[in-house]
Every structure is written in C-alpha cells, then in structure tokens.
Short mmCIF file of C-alpha atoms and ligand atoms in Angstrom, two decimals:
data_model
loop_
_atom_site.label_atom_id
_atom_site.label_comp_id
_atom_site.label_asym_id
_atom_site.label_seq_id
_atom_site.Cartn_x
_atom_site.Cartn_y
_atom_site.Cartn_z
CA UNK A 19 -45.54 -54.06 -14.32
CA UNK A 20 -44.05 -51.56 -11.92
CA UNK A 21 -42.43 -49.75 -14.83
CA UNK A 22 -45.81 -49.52 -16.61
CA UNK A 23 -47.36 -47.96 -13.54
CA UNK A 24 -44.52 -45.51 -13.24
CA UNK A 25 -45.04 -44.43 -16.81
CA UNK A 26 -48.78 -44.05 -16.34
CA UNK A 27 -48.42 -42.02 -13.21
CA UNK A 28 -46.10 -39.71 -15.08
CA UNK A 29 -48.80 -39.14 -17.66
CA UNK A 30 -51.47 -38.54 -15.05
CA UNK A 31 -52.35 -34.90 -14.85
CA UNK A 32 -50.69 -33.38 -11.83
CA UNK A 33 -51.08 -29.63 -11.53
CA UNK A 34 -48.07 -29.24 -9.23
CA UNK A 35 -45.80 -31.13 -11.56
CA UNK A 36 -47.13 -29.35 -14.59
CA UNK A 37 -46.45 -25.96 -13.08
CA UNK A 38 -42.94 -27.00 -12.23
CA UNK A 39 -42.38 -28.14 -15.78
CA UNK A 40 -43.63 -24.84 -17.14
CA UNK A 41 -41.42 -22.95 -14.74
CA UNK A 42 -38.45 -24.93 -15.96
CA UNK A 43 -39.34 -24.21 -19.58
CA UNK A 44 -39.62 -20.50 -18.87
CA UNK A 45 -36.34 -20.54 -16.96
CA UNK A 46 -34.64 -22.35 -19.84
CA UNK A 47 -35.94 -19.77 -22.31
CA UNK A 48 -34.42 -16.97 -20.21
CA UNK A 49 -31.21 -18.88 -19.60
CA UNK A 50 -30.60 -19.30 -23.32
CA UNK A 51 -30.39 -15.53 -23.62
CA UNK A 52 -28.63 -14.85 -20.34
CA UNK A 53 -25.15 -14.64 -21.84
CA UNK A 54 -25.92 -12.20 -24.63
CA UNK A 55 -28.10 -10.15 -22.30
CA UNK A 56 -25.16 -9.81 -19.94
CA UNK A 57 -27.05 -11.24 -17.01
CA UNK A 58 -24.36 -13.66 -15.82
CA UNK A 59 -21.65 -12.52 -13.46
CA UNK A 60 -18.92 -13.99 -11.34
CA UNK A 61 -18.32 -13.57 -7.67
CA UNK A 62 -14.92 -14.44 -6.27
CA UNK A 63 -14.05 -15.99 -2.92
CA UNK A 64 -10.51 -15.69 -1.53
CA UNK A 65 -8.53 -18.73 -0.43
CA UNK A 66 -6.24 -18.01 2.50
CA UNK A 67 -2.92 -19.58 3.41
CA UNK A 68 -3.15 -20.08 7.16
CA UNK A 69 0.56 -19.69 7.90
CA UNK A 70 1.00 -16.33 6.16
CA UNK A 71 -2.55 -15.01 5.91
CA UNK A 72 -1.91 -14.40 2.21
CA UNK A 73 -4.60 -14.72 -0.44
CA UNK A 74 -3.29 -17.59 -2.56
CA UNK A 75 -6.37 -18.14 -4.69
CA UNK A 76 -9.72 -16.77 -5.80
CA UNK A 77 -12.56 -19.13 -6.68
CA UNK A 78 -14.93 -17.88 -9.37
CA UNK A 79 -18.58 -18.61 -8.52
CA UNK A 80 -21.32 -17.87 -11.02
CA UNK A 81 -24.46 -15.81 -10.34
CA UNK A 82 -27.38 -14.99 -12.62
CA UNK A 83 -29.20 -11.68 -12.45
CA UNK A 84 -32.55 -12.95 -13.65
CA UNK A 85 -34.70 -10.09 -15.00
CA UNK A 86 -37.73 -11.16 -12.94
CA UNK A 87 -36.51 -13.46 -10.18
CA UNK A 88 -33.50 -11.39 -9.12
CA UNK A 89 -30.07 -12.84 -8.41
CA UNK A 90 -29.97 -16.63 -8.58
CA UNK A 91 -27.36 -18.94 -7.05
CA UNK A 92 -25.78 -21.70 -9.13
CA UNK A 93 -27.89 -24.48 -7.59
CA UNK A 94 -30.96 -22.71 -8.97
CA UNK A 95 -29.85 -22.88 -12.61
CA UNK A 96 -26.69 -24.93 -13.10
CA UNK A 97 -28.59 -28.26 -12.96
CA UNK A 98 -30.91 -26.95 -15.69
CA UNK A 99 -27.92 -25.72 -17.68
CA UNK A 100 -26.43 -29.20 -17.41
CA UNK A 101 -29.64 -30.95 -18.49
CA UNK A 102 -30.08 -28.73 -21.51
CA UNK A 103 -26.44 -28.62 -22.55
CA UNK A 104 -26.34 -24.85 -22.05
CA UNK A 105 -23.56 -25.47 -19.51
CA UNK A 106 -21.11 -25.79 -22.38
CA UNK A 107 -21.49 -22.20 -23.55
CA UNK A 108 -22.02 -20.90 -20.02
CA UNK A 109 -18.90 -22.73 -18.88
CA UNK A 110 -16.88 -21.23 -21.69
CA UNK A 111 -18.13 -17.78 -20.76
CA UNK A 112 -17.17 -18.37 -17.10
CA UNK A 113 -13.67 -19.47 -18.02
CA UNK A 114 -13.00 -16.49 -20.28
CA UNK A 115 -14.47 -14.02 -17.84
CA UNK A 116 -12.42 -15.41 -14.94
CA UNK A 117 -9.19 -15.48 -16.96
CA UNK A 118 -9.69 -11.94 -18.22
CA UNK A 119 -10.49 -10.63 -14.75
CA UNK A 120 -7.53 -12.35 -13.18
CA UNK A 121 -5.20 -11.09 -15.88
CA UNK A 122 -6.38 -7.56 -15.06
CA UNK A 123 -5.59 -8.03 -11.38
CA UNK A 124 -2.14 -9.35 -12.25
CA UNK A 125 -1.54 -6.41 -14.60
CA UNK A 126 -2.56 -4.01 -11.84
CA UNK A 127 0.00 -5.67 -9.59
CA UNK A 128 -2.70 -6.60 -7.08
CA UNK A 129 -1.67 -10.25 -7.02
CA UNK A 130 1.49 -12.21 -7.66
CA UNK A 131 1.61 -15.80 -6.56
CA UNK A 132 -2.09 -16.60 -6.60
CA UNK A 133 -4.45 -18.53 -8.83
CA UNK A 134 -7.96 -18.23 -10.14
CA UNK A 135 -10.06 -21.36 -9.66
CA UNK A 136 -12.87 -22.19 -12.09
CA UNK A 137 -15.49 -24.91 -11.58
CA UNK A 138 -16.07 -27.39 -14.40
CA UNK A 139 -19.22 -29.49 -14.50
CA UNK A 140 -18.85 -33.12 -15.51
CA UNK A 141 -20.92 -32.44 -18.60
CA UNK A 142 -18.30 -29.91 -19.74
CA UNK A 143 -15.53 -32.27 -18.82
CA UNK A 144 -16.67 -35.06 -21.13
CA UNK A 145 -17.47 -32.71 -24.01
CA UNK A 146 -15.01 -33.09 -26.87
CA UNK A 147 -12.56 -30.29 -27.29
CA UNK A 148 -12.32 -29.18 -23.66
CA UNK A 149 -8.53 -28.97 -23.78
CA UNK A 150 -8.65 -26.82 -26.92
CA UNK A 151 -11.34 -24.61 -25.44
CA UNK A 152 -9.15 -23.99 -22.38
CA UNK A 153 -6.07 -23.36 -24.51
CA UNK A 154 -7.95 -20.80 -26.60
CA UNK A 155 -9.41 -19.06 -23.57
CA UNK A 156 -5.92 -18.67 -22.09
CA UNK A 157 -4.44 -17.47 -25.36
CA UNK A 158 -7.16 -14.95 -26.07
CA UNK A 159 -7.20 -13.50 -22.56
CA UNK A 160 -3.41 -13.56 -22.29
CA UNK A 161 -3.42 -15.35 -18.96
CA UNK A 162 -0.44 -17.60 -18.27
CA UNK A 163 -1.69 -21.15 -17.68
CA UNK A 164 0.08 -21.42 -14.35
CA UNK A 165 -2.45 -19.00 -12.88
CA UNK A 166 -5.42 -21.22 -13.70
CA UNK A 167 -6.80 -24.00 -11.54
CA UNK A 168 -9.77 -26.05 -12.73
CA UNK A 169 -12.04 -27.66 -10.14
CA UNK A 170 -13.59 -30.98 -11.06
CA UNK A 171 -15.53 -33.46 -8.92
CA UNK A 172 -14.67 -37.07 -8.27
CA UNK A 173 -17.50 -38.19 -10.56
CA UNK A 174 -15.52 -37.34 -13.68
CA UNK A 175 -12.73 -39.72 -12.65
CA UNK A 176 -15.04 -42.74 -12.93
CA UNK A 177 -14.22 -43.16 -16.60
CA UNK A 178 -10.51 -43.56 -15.92
CA UNK A 179 -9.28 -43.84 -19.49
CA UNK A 180 -11.14 -40.78 -20.67
CA UNK A 181 -10.35 -38.69 -17.65
CA UNK A 182 -6.71 -39.67 -17.88
CA UNK A 183 -6.58 -38.36 -21.43
CA UNK A 184 -8.23 -35.04 -20.70
CA UNK A 185 -6.32 -34.42 -17.47
CA UNK A 186 -3.11 -35.22 -19.31
CA UNK A 187 -3.99 -32.65 -21.95
CA UNK A 188 -4.76 -30.01 -19.33
CA UNK A 189 -1.55 -30.80 -17.45
CA UNK A 190 0.37 -30.31 -20.69
CA UNK A 191 -1.11 -26.84 -20.96
CA UNK A 192 0.24 -26.14 -17.48
CA UNK A 193 -3.20 -25.81 -15.91
CA UNK A 194 -3.66 -27.10 -12.33
CA UNK A 195 -6.43 -29.49 -11.34
CA UNK A 196 -8.28 -29.51 -8.01
CA UNK A 197 -10.74 -32.15 -6.84
CA UNK A 198 -13.76 -30.30 -5.45
CA UNK A 199 -15.98 -31.60 -2.63
CA UNK A 200 -13.35 -34.22 -1.94
CA UNK A 201 -14.56 -37.13 0.19
CA UNK A 202 -18.18 -37.07 -0.93
CA UNK A 203 -17.88 -38.95 -4.23
CA UNK A 204 -18.05 -42.63 -4.95
CA UNK A 205 -14.92 -43.16 -7.00
CA UNK A 206 -11.98 -45.23 -5.87
CA UNK A 207 -8.88 -43.48 -4.62
CA UNK A 208 -6.63 -45.07 -7.21
CA UNK A 209 -7.11 -42.10 -9.51
CA UNK A 210 -5.10 -39.99 -7.07
CA UNK A 211 -1.89 -41.65 -8.19
CA UNK A 212 -2.90 -42.18 -11.81
CA UNK A 213 -3.77 -38.61 -12.64
CA UNK A 214 -1.79 -35.42 -12.57
CA UNK A 215 -3.59 -33.58 -9.82
CA UNK A 216 -2.61 -30.58 -7.83
CA UNK A 217 -5.10 -30.01 -5.04
CA UNK A 218 -7.82 -31.59 -2.90
CA UNK A 219 -10.64 -29.44 -1.59
CA UNK A 220 -12.04 -31.05 1.56
CA UNK A 221 -15.82 -30.92 1.40
CA UNK A 222 -17.60 -28.45 3.64
CA UNK A 223 -19.58 -31.19 5.42
CA UNK A 224 -16.42 -32.52 7.13
CA UNK A 225 -15.38 -29.04 8.22
CA UNK A 226 -18.82 -28.31 9.65
CA UNK A 227 -18.68 -31.38 11.89
CA UNK A 228 -15.04 -30.98 12.86
CA UNK A 229 -15.58 -30.12 16.52
CA UNK A 230 -18.57 -32.33 17.27
CA UNK A 231 -17.80 -35.45 15.26
CA UNK A 232 -14.55 -37.35 15.89
CA UNK A 233 -15.22 -39.19 12.62
CA UNK A 234 -15.05 -35.94 10.66
CA UNK A 235 -11.83 -35.01 12.45
CA UNK A 236 -10.41 -38.43 11.57
CA UNK A 237 -11.31 -38.06 7.92
CA UNK A 238 -9.83 -34.57 7.66
CA UNK A 239 -6.61 -35.78 9.29
CA UNK A 240 -6.47 -38.73 6.92
CA UNK A 241 -6.98 -36.52 3.86
CA UNK A 242 -4.24 -34.16 5.06
CA UNK A 243 -1.81 -37.03 5.64
CA UNK A 244 -2.59 -38.60 2.28
CA UNK A 245 -2.25 -35.28 0.46
CA UNK A 246 1.08 -34.63 2.16
CA UNK A 247 2.51 -37.95 1.08
CA UNK A 248 1.20 -37.51 -2.47
CA UNK A 249 2.51 -33.95 -2.67
CA UNK A 250 -0.94 -32.42 -3.10
CA UNK A 251 -2.14 -29.05 -1.88
CA UNK A 252 -5.21 -29.06 0.40
CA UNK A 253 -7.95 -26.48 0.80
CA UNK A 254 -10.58 -26.77 3.54
CA UNK A 255 -13.92 -25.50 2.23
CA UNK A 256 -16.74 -23.81 4.13
CA UNK A 257 -14.75 -22.61 7.14
CA UNK A 258 -17.19 -20.56 9.20
CA UNK A 259 -15.92 -20.31 12.79
CA UNK A 260 -12.79 -19.34 14.65
CA UNK A 261 -12.82 -22.74 16.32
CA UNK A 262 -12.65 -24.46 12.94
CA UNK A 263 -9.74 -22.25 11.93
CA UNK A 264 -7.96 -23.12 15.17
CA UNK A 265 -8.49 -26.85 14.69
CA UNK A 266 -7.41 -26.73 11.04
CA UNK A 267 -4.34 -24.77 12.00
CA UNK A 268 -3.41 -27.36 14.63
CA UNK A 269 -3.94 -30.10 12.06
CA UNK A 270 -1.56 -28.26 9.70
CA UNK A 271 -4.13 -27.66 7.01
CA UNK A 272 -2.36 -25.26 4.63
CA UNK A 273 -5.23 -23.35 2.98
CA UNK A 274 -8.78 -22.44 3.98
CA UNK A 275 -11.78 -20.89 2.27
CA UNK A 276 -15.05 -19.85 3.86
CA UNK A 277 -17.32 -17.22 5.29
CA UNK A 278 -15.14 -16.83 8.40
CA UNK A 279 -12.61 -15.05 6.19
CA UNK A 280 -14.55 -13.82 3.17
CA UNK A 281 -17.90 -14.34 1.50
CA UNK A 282 -17.82 -14.55 -2.29
CA UNK A 283 -17.90 -10.95 -3.59
CA UNK A 284 -18.20 -9.04 -6.86
CA UNK A 285 -15.09 -8.23 -8.90
CA UNK A 286 -15.06 -4.53 -7.86
CA UNK A 287 -15.33 -5.51 -4.18
CA UNK A 288 -12.48 -8.01 -4.55
CA UNK A 289 -10.39 -5.42 -6.37
CA UNK A 290 -10.86 -3.02 -3.47
CA UNK A 291 -9.96 -5.73 -0.98
CA UNK A 292 -6.78 -6.63 -2.87
CA UNK A 293 -5.75 -2.99 -3.12
CA UNK A 294 -6.31 -2.47 0.61
CA UNK A 295 -4.27 -5.54 1.48
CA UNK A 296 -1.46 -4.45 -0.81
CA UNK A 297 -1.51 -1.06 0.83
CA UNK A 298 -1.34 -2.37 4.38
CA UNK A 299 1.47 -4.76 3.45
CA UNK A 300 3.62 -1.98 1.97
CA UNK A 301 2.84 0.20 4.98
CA UNK A 302 4.10 -2.42 7.43
CA UNK A 303 7.17 -2.94 5.22
CA UNK A 304 7.90 0.79 5.28
CA UNK A 305 7.41 0.88 9.04
CA UNK A 306 9.80 -2.01 9.48
CA UNK A 307 12.45 -0.27 7.39
CA UNK A 308 12.20 2.96 9.37
P1 LIG B 27 -18.35 -25.32 -4.85
O1 LIG B 27 -17.49 -25.26 -6.01
O2 LIG B 27 -18.07 -26.38 -3.82
O3 LIG B 27 -18.30 -23.87 -4.21
C1 LIG B 27 -18.37 -23.58 -2.84
C2 LIG B 27 -19.75 -23.13 -2.43
O4 LIG B 27 -19.78 -22.95 -1.02
C3 LIG B 27 -20.16 -21.79 -3.01
O5 LIG B 27 -21.57 -21.78 -3.18
C4 LIG B 27 -19.76 -20.83 -1.89
O6 LIG B 27 -20.47 -19.60 -1.94
C5 LIG B 27 -20.15 -21.63 -0.70
N1 LIG B 27 -19.42 -21.25 0.51
C6 LIG B 27 -18.21 -20.68 0.62
N2 LIG B 27 -17.86 -20.52 1.90
C7 LIG B 27 -18.87 -21.00 2.65
C8 LIG B 27 -19.10 -21.13 4.06
O7 LIG B 27 -18.28 -20.74 4.90
N3 LIG B 27 -20.27 -21.70 4.43
C9 LIG B 27 -21.19 -22.14 3.55
N4 LIG B 27 -22.33 -22.68 4.01
N5 LIG B 27 -21.01 -22.04 2.20
C10 LIG B 27 -19.87 -21.48 1.77
P2 LIG B 27 -22.25 -21.26 -4.52
O8 LIG B 27 -21.55 -20.05 -5.01
O9 LIG B 27 -23.71 -21.19 -4.27
O10 LIG B 27 -21.93 -22.41 -5.54
C11 LIG B 27 -22.48 -23.70 -5.35
C12 LIG B 27 -21.91 -24.70 -6.33
O11 LIG B 27 -22.27 -24.36 -7.67
C13 LIG B 27 -20.38 -24.72 -6.36
O12 LIG B 27 -19.90 -25.50 -5.28
C14 LIG B 27 -20.11 -25.34 -7.70
O13 LIG B 27 -20.23 -26.74 -7.64
C15 LIG B 27 -21.26 -24.79 -8.54
N6 LIG B 27 -20.77 -23.66 -9.35
C16 LIG B 27 -20.53 -22.39 -9.00
N7 LIG B 27 -20.06 -21.65 -10.04
C17 LIG B 27 -19.98 -22.50 -11.08
C18 LIG B 27 -19.56 -22.36 -12.45
O14 LIG B 27 -19.10 -21.31 -12.91
N8 LIG B 27 -19.63 -23.49 -13.23
C19 LIG B 27 -20.08 -24.68 -12.74
N9 LIG B 27 -20.12 -25.74 -13.59
N10 LIG B 27 -20.48 -24.85 -11.47
C20 LIG B 27 -20.43 -23.78 -10.65
MG1 LIG B 28 -15.59 -25.25 -6.39
MG1 LIG B 29 -16.87 -27.60 -3.02
MG1 LIG B 30 -19.75 -28.38 -5.42
#
C-alpha cells in the first residue's frame, strides 16, 4: 500500500523535480564529453609531516571546468558519475594524470620521499580489472608503484572476500592503501588486521571538534593508538587552525592535511611551491655549511 503510494507520487507531475531531472540529464550529457574536451583537471593538496615540516604526500582532487557553469567541485558531479558509470573512465583518467604529473615532479627532482594519493570510488573498486588498470597506468606513465597511494572508504571493505582479493592484488603491485574519512563508516574494524593497509585518514569532522568536544579528542587519540600498534600511518584531514595543529602535535599525530597549511592548488602552483621549498632548504644547508 505504502509502496504503491510512493510509486504514484513519483509519477505525479512535479515541476521542481522535473527541472532537477532535466538538469541532471544535461549535466550527464556534458560530463560524457568532459574528458575528450579536456575539461577535467586535478588540484593537489600537500600532506605535511608535523615533526619535520616536510611535504610527504600530495592528494589529487578532481575539478571540472564546465563550459557554462564554471569550475565544479567533486560533490557536484562525482555522484552523477558514479550513478551513470562514467566514474570508471573518469577514474582511469584521474589515475593516469596524477601518475604522470607526479613522475614529472620526481624527474625534476622536486620531490623524493613523497607519494601521490588518488581517490577511488567504491564503484571503481568493485569493477573487474581494477588491479590491471592500475598496473597499466603505472607502466605507461613510468611511475614506480611505491609512489602511489590509493584512498578508499570503509564502505568497500564490507564485502570482505572481494575486498581482500583486490587489496591483495594492489599490495602485490606495491601500491599503498589509505582508508579515507576513517571513523565515519559502518564497517567493523576487523578488516584492519585482515587487509594489507598502509594509512588511516582521520575524518575532518573529528578534527573540527577537537577542541570543543572531548569525545572527538578521545576518538582521535584512540585512532592514533590503534594505528601505532598496527603499524599504520595516520593523516589528520581538514586541519584549519593553529590550535588544531598544536593539539595534534601534542597527541603525536604524524601527518596533517588541511587549509591551515595549504589549500588544494593547480599543478603549476604546486610545482612553484615545491621549487621554492627546495630552494629554501638548499639555502639553509649552504648557510649551515659556511
Ligand atoms: P576527500 O578525499 O576526503 O578529500 C578531502 C576534501 O576536503 C577535499 O574536498 C579538500 O579540498 C577538502 N579539504 C582539504 N582541507 C580542508 C580543510 O582544511 N577544511 C575543509 N573544510 N575542507 C578541506 P574536495 O576537493 O571538494 O573533494 C571532496 C571529495 O570528493 C573528496 O573527499 C573525495 O571523496 C571526492 N573526490 C575528489 N577527487 C576525486 C577523484 O578523483 N575521484 C573520486 N572517486 N573521488 C574524488
Ligand atoms: Mg581523499
Ligand atoms: Mg577524506
Ligand atoms: Mg571523502
């Protein structure tokens, strides 16, 4: 009965809903061509090791220069890309672009012991052939697998058997795996010991509430302790204030990422930043020698 009503109300003409549907259709039409029209681009956000101040990672974050709507953030088109399956080709483009860019920065000597982090949606993760796609992307861009970290969310670990297989394959390639938005998913923690993982990224929501909410502080401390005993790296996401940095430092959180240090920026801007940092490091070294 209730189901019937639900169905009928869906069919009822609703101008607002109809417009939304048409907007989505139009967006999908544009998105299908976005890759060949060169409208997608990656921004990169540095990840900072608190102890040394070194940039130890760069997370690739997709943007879409829509011809009419201007630059769109991932939450404005990634859900649509996932629904329509376009995420598979978009995801492959992201991976290749990020690997190629990172290889260039390595070749230029701008980075040594750092990694590029690429987000995978769960739809990509369950698609057959992911491991082969990653292997090919690395081969064809000439990036050594140890420089690549893939970010997945807890949701993909729900199907343990399947996830175990894929993560095993990726580990064999030498690629690192990070759990993104850690602490917000619904999966059990048992996957942490079953899978070959490398890193936990503490979700931004816990970092935001760090000072005001003792619960958030407790959770962050617990994640840090657990990661330490499991030998996992930890990155705190969404660090925006000096106070948060101070607290995370006192809690011995090794790596942070957020607007307090750097906003995500275009590849040329990041290249400039890396060159400047390299320059100032060699200057202080020279000074020390003299
Ligand atoms: P995420 O992977 O958790 O990425 C972190 C998000 O937090 C990014 O948003 C970043 O710009 C933002 N952020 C970084 N520092 C701060 C901060 O200090 N404060 C606040 N408020 N936000 C901060 P963005 O770029 O809009 O990306 C949103 C989400 O879209 C990402 O969350 C990721 O899940 C997804 N995404 C981004 N790029 C890709 C991609 O290439 N493929 C897939 N499948 N998903 C992507
Ligand atoms: Mg991420
Ligand atoms: Mg995240
Ligand atoms: Mg996310």
